[in-house]
mmCIF file of C-alpha atoms in Angstrom:
data_model
loop_
_atom_site.group_PDB
_atom_site.id
_atom_site.type_symbol
_atom_site.label_atom_id
_atom_site.label_comp_id
_atom_site.label_asym_id
_atom_site.label_seq_id
_atom_site.Cartn_x
_atom_site.Cartn_y
_atom_site.Cartn_z
ATOM 1 C CA MET A 1 -4.069 -0.989 2.725
ATOM 2 C CA LYS A 2 -2.119 -4.411 3.417
ATOM 3 C CA PHE A 3 -0.879 -4.449 6.959
ATOM 4 C CA ASN A 4 2.673 -5.177 7.090
ATOM 5 C CA ASN A 5 3.530 -4.727 10.796
ATOM 6 C CA PRO A 6 4.198 -0.905 10.418
ATOM 7 C CA THR A 7 6.641 0.669 12.309
ATOM 8 C CA GLY A 8 5.871 4.158 14.083
ATOM 9 C CA SER A 9 3.035 5.559 16.083
ATOM 10 C CA ILE A 10 -0.762 4.249 15.727
ATOM 11 C CA VAL A 11 -3.309 6.354 17.026
ATOM 12 C CA ALA A 12 -5.535 4.235 19.550
ATOM 13 C CA MET A 13 -8.547 6.811 18.716
ATOM 14 C CA ILE A 14 -11.144 7.981 21.065
ATOM 15 C CA THR A 15 -15.147 8.021 20.319
ATOM 16 C CA PRO A 16 -16.306 11.420 19.807
ATOM 17 C CA PHE A 17 -19.985 11.586 21.179
ATOM 18 C CA HIS A 18 -22.739 14.442 21.055
ATOM 19 C CA GLU A 19 -23.889 15.697 24.426
ATOM 20 C CA ASP A 20 -26.946 13.556 24.182
ATOM 21 C CA GLY A 21 -24.151 10.481 24.180
ATOM 22 C CA SER A 22 -24.847 9.303 20.713
ATOM 23 C CA VAL A 23 -21.493 8.978 17.926
ATOM 24 C CA ASN A 24 -20.812 12.435 16.627
ATOM 25 C CA PHE A 25 -19.308 11.265 12.852
ATOM 26 C CA ASP A 26 -18.435 14.881 11.728
ATOM 27 C CA VAL A 27 -15.863 15.219 14.304
ATOM 28 C CA LEU A 28 -15.106 11.553 14.067
ATOM 29 C CA THR A 29 -14.257 12.723 10.381
ATOM 30 C CA GLN A 30 -12.414 15.795 11.664
ATOM 31 C CA LEU A 31 -10.418 13.746 14.126
ATOM 32 C CA LEU A 32 -9.523 11.354 11.485
ATOM 33 C CA GLU A 33 -8.237 13.901 8.818
ATOM 34 C CA ARG A 34 -6.248 15.214 11.622
ATOM 35 C CA GLN A 35 -4.593 12.289 12.156
ATOM 36 C CA ILE A 36 -3.983 11.684 8.892
ATOM 37 C CA ALA A 37 -2.667 15.243 7.944
ATOM 38 C CA ALA A 38 0.141 14.632 10.807
ATOM 39 C CA GLY A 39 1.279 11.960 9.072
ATOM 40 C CA THR A 40 -0.110 9.208 11.683
ATOM 41 C CA ASP A 41 1.272 5.580 10.644
ATOM 42 C CA GLY A 42 -2.108 3.746 11.606
ATOM 43 C CA ILE A 43 -5.614 3.991 13.189
ATOM 44 C CA LEU A 44 -6.864 1.855 15.744
ATOM 45 C CA THR A 45 -10.753 2.129 16.185
ATOM 46 C CA LEU A 46 -13.129 0.530 18.991
ATOM 47 C CA GLY A 47 -9.706 -0.425 21.058
ATOM 48 C CA THR A 48 -10.006 0.778 25.215
ATOM 49 C CA THR A 49 -9.707 4.602 24.228
ATOM 50 C CA GLY A 50 -12.504 4.027 22.155
ATOM 51 C CA GLU A 51 -14.822 3.211 24.670
ATOM 52 C CA TYR A 52 -16.407 0.188 22.907
ATOM 53 C CA PRO A 53 -17.507 -1.698 26.177
ATOM 54 C CA THR A 54 -20.798 0.926 26.296
ATOM 55 C CA MET A 55 -21.346 1.061 22.635
ATOM 56 C CA SER A 56 -24.191 -1.304 21.289
ATOM 57 C CA HIS A 57 -23.016 -3.740 18.151
ATOM 58 C CA GLU A 58 -24.461 -1.569 15.812
ATOM 59 C CA GLU A 59 -22.727 1.575 16.973
ATOM 60 C CA ASP A 60 -19.384 -0.815 16.709
ATOM 61 C CA ALA A 61 -20.277 -1.641 12.857
ATOM 62 C CA SER A 62 -21.081 2.168 12.361
ATOM 63 C CA VAL A 63 -17.841 3.603 13.944
ATOM 64 C CA VAL A 64 -15.673 0.931 11.968
ATOM 65 C CA ALA A 65 -17.910 1.608 8.718
ATOM 66 C CA HIS A 66 -17.367 5.666 8.921
ATOM 67 C CA THR A 67 -13.574 5.144 9.745
ATOM 68 C CA ILE A 68 -12.680 2.722 6.433
ATOM 69 C CA LYS A 69 -14.573 5.128 4.230
ATOM 70 C CA VAL A 70 -12.730 8.328 5.701
ATOM 71 C CA VAL A 71 -9.447 6.662 5.710
ATOM 72 C CA ASN A 72 -9.899 5.362 2.111
ATOM 73 C CA GLY A 73 -6.814 3.034 2.319
ATOM 74 C CA ARG A 74 -4.479 6.296 3.024
ATOM 75 C CA VAL A 75 -3.356 4.451 6.360
ATOM 76 C CA PRO A 76 -4.098 0.869 7.793
ATOM 77 C CA VAL A 77 -7.087 0.542 9.868
ATOM 78 C CA ILE A 78 -7.282 -1.558 13.053
ATOM 79 C CA VAL A 79 -10.204 -2.572 14.326
ATOM 80 C CA GLY A 80 -10.765 -4.135 17.940
ATOM 81 C CA SER A 81 -12.882 -6.934 17.739
ATOM 82 C CA GLY A 82 -11.704 -8.339 21.293
ATOM 83 C CA SER A 83 -14.216 -10.258 23.610
ATOM 84 C CA ASN A 84 -14.655 -12.637 26.441
ATOM 85 C CA CYS A 85 -16.719 -15.000 24.213
ATOM 86 C CA THR A 86 -14.782 -16.428 21.753
ATOM 87 C CA ALA A 87 -18.038 -17.018 19.482
ATOM 88 C CA THR A 88 -18.576 -13.382 19.578
ATOM 89 C CA GLN A 89 -14.433 -12.429 18.846
ATOM 90 C CA ILE A 90 -14.855 -14.814 15.695
ATOM 91 C CA GLU A 91 -18.536 -13.169 14.560
ATOM 92 C CA LYS A 92 -16.817 -9.586 14.988
ATOM 93 C CA SER A 93 -13.983 -9.918 13.422
ATOM 94 C CA VAL A 94 -15.165 -11.941 10.412
ATOM 95 C CA GLU A 95 -17.678 -8.874 9.892
ATOM 96 C CA TYR A 96 -15.177 -6.192 10.789
ATOM 97 C CA GLN A 97 -12.426 -8.073 8.432
ATOM 98 C CA ASP A 98 -15.611 -8.160 5.382
ATOM 99 C CA MET A 99 -15.896 -4.552 5.900
ATOM 100 C CA GLY A 100 -12.628 -3.519 4.848
ATOM 101 C CA ALA A 101 -10.520 -3.904 8.423
ATOM 102 C CA ASP A 102 -6.693 -4.241 7.487
ATOM 103 C CA ALA A 103 -6.207 -5.926 11.071
ATOM 104 C CA LEU A 104 -7.695 -6.908 14.143
ATOM 105 C CA LEU A 105 -6.971 -6.436 17.882
ATOM 106 C CA LEU A 106 -8.034 -9.204 19.792
ATOM 107 C CA ILE A 107 -8.073 -8.842 23.665
ATOM 108 C CA ALA A 108 -6.814 -11.211 26.588
ATOM 109 C CA PRO A 109 -10.346 -12.820 27.507
ATOM 110 C CA TYR A 110 -11.344 -10.391 30.713
ATOM 111 C CA TYR A 111 -13.380 -11.325 33.512
ATOM 112 C CA ASN A 112 -13.981 -14.988 32.982
ATOM 113 C CA LYS A 113 -10.152 -15.341 31.711
ATOM 114 C CA ALA A 114 -8.370 -18.796 30.765
ATOM 115 C CA ASN A 115 -6.100 -21.299 31.601
ATOM 116 C CA PRO A 116 -3.345 -21.175 29.095
ATOM 117 C CA GLU A 117 -4.884 -23.718 26.437
ATOM 118 C CA GLY A 118 -7.717 -21.998 26.816
ATOM 119 C CA MET A 119 -6.109 -18.603 25.791
ATOM 120 C CA VAL A 120 -4.370 -20.558 23.171
ATOM 121 C CA ARG A 121 -7.861 -21.546 21.252
ATOM 122 C CA HIS A 122 -9.654 -18.359 21.939
ATOM 123 C CA PHE A 123 -7.217 -16.381 19.834
ATOM 124 C CA ALA A 124 -6.419 -19.603 17.339
ATOM 125 C CA GLU A 125 -9.608 -20.139 16.694
ATOM 126 C CA THR A 126 -10.457 -16.781 15.737
ATOM 127 C CA ALA A 127 -7.073 -16.096 13.345
ATOM 128 C CA ASP A 128 -8.267 -19.704 11.831
ATOM 129 C CA LYS A 129 -11.346 -17.750 10.262
ATOM 130 C CA VAL A 130 -9.755 -14.321 9.205
ATOM 131 C CA HIS A 131 -7.296 -13.696 6.476
ATOM 132 C CA ILE A 132 -6.287 -10.685 7.801
ATOM 133 C CA PRO A 133 -3.662 -9.864 10.289
ATOM 134 C CA CYS A 134 -4.308 -10.470 13.855
ATOM 135 C CA LEU A 135 -2.788 -8.604 17.224
ATOM 136 C CA LEU A 136 -2.898 -10.170 20.708
ATOM 137 C CA TYR A 137 -3.940 -7.513 23.553
ATOM 138 C CA ASN A 138 -1.891 -7.484 26.906
ATOM 139 C CA VAL A 139 -3.414 -5.397 29.004
ATOM 140 C CA PRO A 140 -3.465 -7.099 32.912
ATOM 141 C CA GLY A 141 -4.733 -4.065 34.020
ATOM 142 C CA ARG A 142 -8.239 -3.894 32.490
ATOM 143 C CA THR A 143 -8.689 -7.773 32.044
ATOM 144 C CA GLY A 144 -7.068 -9.151 35.514
ATOM 145 C CA CYS A 145 -5.269 -11.738 33.476
ATOM 146 C CA SER A 146 -2.004 -11.614 31.137
ATOM 147 C CA ILE A 147 -1.390 -13.687 28.314
ATOM 148 C CA PRO A 148 1.796 -15.642 29.315
ATOM 149 C CA VAL A 149 4.870 -15.750 27.446
ATOM 150 C CA SER A 150 4.416 -19.169 26.503
ATOM 151 C CA VAL A 151 0.820 -18.614 25.014
ATOM 152 C CA VAL A 152 2.348 -15.814 23.330
ATOM 153 C CA GLU A 153 5.271 -18.007 21.787
ATOM 154 C CA LYS A 154 2.830 -20.493 20.870
ATOM 155 C CA LEU A 155 0.613 -17.769 18.868
ATOM 156 C CA ALA A 156 3.439 -15.889 16.996
ATOM 157 C CA LYS A 157 3.853 -19.566 14.946
ATOM 158 C CA HIS A 158 -0.115 -18.875 13.476
ATOM 159 C CA PRO A 159 0.428 -17.193 9.871
ATOM 160 C CA GLN A 160 -2.469 -14.625 10.884
ATOM 161 C CA ILE A 161 -1.168 -13.634 14.373
ATOM 162 C CA SER A 162 1.567 -11.053 13.633
ATOM 163 C CA GLY A 163 2.180 -9.111 16.849
ATOM 164 C CA ILE A 164 1.353 -8.069 20.300
ATOM 165 C CA LYS A 165 0.111 -4.345 21.812
ATOM 166 C CA GLU A 166 1.817 -4.883 25.669
ATOM 167 C CA ALA A 167 0.365 -2.917 27.722
ATOM 168 C CA SER A 168 1.120 -4.118 31.151
ATOM 169 C CA GLY A 169 4.208 -1.701 32.116
ATOM 170 C CA ASP A 170 6.486 -4.526 32.911
ATOM 171 C CA MET A 171 9.324 -4.563 30.827
ATOM 172 C CA SER A 172 10.394 -7.805 32.187
ATOM 173 C CA TYR A 173 7.761 -9.156 30.749
ATOM 174 C CA ALA A 174 8.543 -7.232 27.504
ATOM 175 C CA MET A 175 12.125 -8.509 27.339
ATOM 176 C CA LYS A 176 10.535 -12.209 27.304
ATOM 177 C CA ILE A 177 8.381 -11.734 24.704
ATOM 178 C CA ALA A 178 11.154 -9.967 22.295
ATOM 179 C CA HIS A 179 13.088 -13.003 23.215
ATOM 180 C CA CYS A 180 10.843 -16.015 22.237
ATOM 181 C CA VAL A 181 9.624 -14.739 19.180
ATOM 182 C CA GLY A 182 11.006 -13.831 15.794
ATOM 183 C CA PRO A 183 12.008 -10.800 13.891
ATOM 184 C CA ASP A 184 8.403 -10.901 11.385
ATOM 185 C CA PHE A 185 6.417 -10.630 14.967
ATOM 186 C CA ALA A 186 5.887 -6.773 15.931
ATOM 187 C CA LEU A 187 5.754 -5.802 19.477
ATOM 188 C CA TYR A 188 3.943 -2.382 20.048
ATOM 189 C CA SER A 189 3.808 -0.555 23.429
ATOM 190 C CA GLY A 190 0.680 0.304 24.692
ATOM 191 C CA ASN A 191 1.819 2.561 27.124
ATOM 192 C CA ASP A 192 3.110 5.852 25.757
ATOM 193 C CA ASP A 193 5.861 6.547 28.565
ATOM 194 C CA ILE A 194 7.470 3.313 27.791
ATOM 195 C CA THR A 195 8.137 3.152 24.020
ATOM 196 C CA LEU A 196 11.638 4.038 23.324
ATOM 197 C CA PRO A 197 12.406 1.360 26.063
ATOM 198 C CA LEU A 198 10.136 -1.041 24.236
ATOM 199 C CA MET A 199 11.389 0.192 20.888
ATOM 200 C CA SER A 200 14.975 -0.622 22.272
ATOM 201 C CA ILE A 201 14.246 -4.347 22.746
ATOM 202 C CA GLY A 202 13.281 -4.142 19.129
ATOM 203 C CA GLY A 203 9.732 -2.848 18.956
ATOM 204 C CA SER A 204 7.897 -1.437 15.888
ATOM 205 C CA GLY A 205 6.721 1.518 17.950
ATOM 206 C CA VAL A 206 3.269 2.076 20.067
ATOM 207 C CA ILE A 207 -0.199 2.209 19.610
ATOM 208 C CA SER A 208 -0.911 5.671 21.667
ATOM 209 C CA VAL A 209 -3.240 7.519 23.412
ATOM 210 C CA PHE A 210 -1.126 10.470 23.938
ATOM 211 C CA ALA A 211 -1.193 11.001 19.850
ATOM 212 C CA ASN A 212 -4.952 11.854 20.006
ATOM 213 C CA VAL A 213 -3.215 14.789 21.703
ATOM 214 C CA CYS A 214 -0.117 15.247 19.828
ATOM 215 C CA PRO A 215 0.056 13.267 17.030
ATOM 216 C CA ASP A 216 2.585 14.697 15.115
ATOM 217 C CA VAL A 217 5.084 14.847 18.207
ATOM 218 C CA CYS A 218 4.112 10.713 18.927
ATOM 219 C CA ARG A 219 5.075 10.093 15.109
ATOM 220 C CA GLN A 220 8.359 12.195 14.963
ATOM 221 C CA ILE A 221 9.336 10.817 18.506
ATOM 222 C CA VAL A 222 9.087 6.982 17.081
ATOM 223 C CA ALA A 223 10.427 8.230 13.885
ATOM 224 C CA ASP A 224 13.552 9.606 14.958
ATOM 225 C CA TYR A 225 14.417 6.707 17.306
ATOM 226 C CA ALA A 226 13.518 4.363 14.379
ATOM 227 C CA GLY A 227 15.415 6.516 12.294
ATOM 228 C CA GLY A 228 18.936 6.566 14.591
ATOM 229 C CA ASN A 229 18.276 9.793 15.699
ATOM 230 C CA GLN A 230 17.911 8.231 19.438
ATOM 231 C CA ALA A 231 19.068 11.501 21.309
ATOM 232 C CA LYS A 232 16.341 13.878 19.734
ATOM 233 C CA ALA A 233 13.852 10.765 20.446
ATOM 234 C CA LEU A 234 14.626 11.042 23.928
ATOM 235 C CA GLU A 235 14.864 14.739 24.365
ATOM 236 C CA THR A 236 11.226 14.961 22.719
ATOM 237 C CA HIS A 237 9.788 12.339 24.868
ATOM 238 C CA LEU A 238 11.196 13.549 27.957
ATOM 239 C CA LYS A 239 9.698 16.855 27.354
ATOM 240 C CA TYR A 240 5.944 15.467 26.859
ATOM 241 C CA LEU A 241 6.240 12.910 29.610
ATOM 242 C CA LYS A 242 4.704 14.820 32.157
ATOM 243 C CA LEU A 243 1.527 14.991 29.529
ATOM 244 C CA MET A 244 1.786 11.263 28.853
ATOM 245 C CA ASN A 245 1.422 10.271 32.621
ATOM 246 C CA ASP A 246 -1.056 13.278 33.299
ATOM 247 C CA LEU A 247 -3.150 11.414 30.430
ATOM 248 C CA PHE A 248 -3.723 8.385 32.963
ATOM 249 C CA MET A 249 -4.263 10.677 36.019
ATOM 250 C CA GLU A 250 -7.957 9.174 35.677
ATOM 251 C CA VAL A 251 -9.199 6.033 33.813
ATOM 252 C CA ASN A 252 -8.310 6.145 30.301
ATOM 253 C CA PRO A 253 -10.076 7.646 28.236
ATOM 254 C CA ILE A 254 -11.439 10.273 30.705
ATOM 255 C CA PRO A 255 -8.372 12.317 30.434
ATOM 256 C CA VAL A 256 -7.427 12.412 27.134
ATOM 257 C CA LYS A 257 -10.930 13.174 26.158
ATOM 258 C CA SER A 258 -10.821 15.837 28.798
ATOM 259 C CA ALA A 259 -7.811 17.118 27.315
ATOM 260 C CA MET A 260 -8.906 17.366 23.637
ATOM 261 C CA ASN A 261 -12.028 19.354 24.592
ATOM 262 C CA MET A 262 -9.634 21.832 26.320
ATOM 263 C CA MET A 263 -8.029 22.108 23.224
ATOM 264 C CA GLY A 264 -11.401 23.166 21.153
ATOM 265 C CA LEU A 265 -11.306 19.546 19.494
ATOM 266 C CA ASN A 266 -15.267 18.979 20.756
ATOM 267 C CA VAL A 267 -15.258 15.426 21.227
ATOM 268 C CA GLY A 268 -17.675 15.153 23.880
ATOM 269 C CA PRO A 269 -18.809 13.403 27.042
ATOM 270 C CA MET A 270 -17.809 9.724 27.843
ATOM 271 C CA ARG A 271 -20.333 7.381 28.819
ATOM 272 C CA LEU A 272 -21.587 5.901 32.071
ATOM 273 C CA PRO A 273 -19.456 4.707 34.240
ATOM 274 C CA LEU A 274 -17.088 6.905 32.756
ATOM 275 C CA CYS A 275 -17.740 10.729 33.985
ATOM 276 C CA GLU A 276 -16.125 13.862 33.808
ATOM 277 C CA MET A 277 -12.693 14.405 35.863
ATOM 278 C CA SER A 278 -12.602 15.803 39.275
ATOM 279 C CA GLN A 279 -12.039 19.398 39.469
ATOM 280 C CA GLU A 280 -8.662 19.100 40.785
ATOM 281 C CA HIS A 281 -7.622 16.888 38.066
ATOM 282 C CA GLN A 282 -9.019 19.078 35.544
ATOM 283 C CA ALA A 283 -6.719 21.994 36.898
ATOM 284 C CA ALA A 284 -3.691 19.913 37.115
ATOM 285 C CA LEU A 285 -4.269 18.743 33.468
ATOM 286 C CA ARG A 286 -4.904 22.404 32.139
ATOM 287 C CA ALA A 287 -1.739 23.606 33.349
ATOM 288 C CA THR A 288 0.084 20.866 32.037
ATOM 289 C CA LEU A 289 -1.462 21.331 28.311
ATOM 290 C CA GLU A 290 -0.770 24.944 28.911
ATOM 291 C CA GLU A 291 3.486 23.989 29.735
ATOM 292 C CA ALA A 292 3.303 22.018 26.723
ATOM 293 C CA GLY A 293 2.012 24.755 24.701
ATOM 294 C CA LEU A 294 -1.050 23.048 23.474
ATOM 295 C CA LEU A 295 -3.442 25.874 25.159
#
């Protein structure tokens, strides 16, 4: 399926594991079908929520292949192929493209970081090697560096770089991005709690953690706002805002996988260094899920 900067809810998929830590492909199939049945507008695999940093390259590739096979063109599949090594990022991007990915998500170069020119080259040289759209991923809380607005402005002119997942939570930064790029450059919220504010400045929707728990609700919020029913979108968004926030009471994806397990979706454990939530947070999350009518 061609990726044309869809407006809507794109789920940042968790990766389900067996108790021994291996990937649970049967549950992954169930989760993908659940998303599609709920009307999710796109699937992101191997994002932060998917725990790719603790998976081997072979596991990454197997999850991508399985996701593309199950989705079978029904919605676009975006694959996180980013790395803090440009050569590795290029290798993975080409591989996932050849496997059938519809678009790629490229994270800012974490740990080693980069100066602005190095960052431009890091993304541009990757985009030069593929023929499918690339989305930038700005998440300074994870990477220790933000993609400068000047870098985004330059990269937005690249024919293969079509948008950004903005997960800094900084509305001033988002406003500057919205100001300096054209209408063909998509701005996706990477934080569920500010999806509507980002859409109010021209955002295309959300790449969502919350959608793992409530895919139908997440899609409806974005659809209502985009369709002109902002009052209904706001009402629903505020109704679920506490749950959206509680899914980040510990480092993502610990709370969202915990919530899904409480809901009987059997997504399994996290991989170290991530581990189970504290008892106090588990009780608080369970209470929020009950309040939302999900348990």
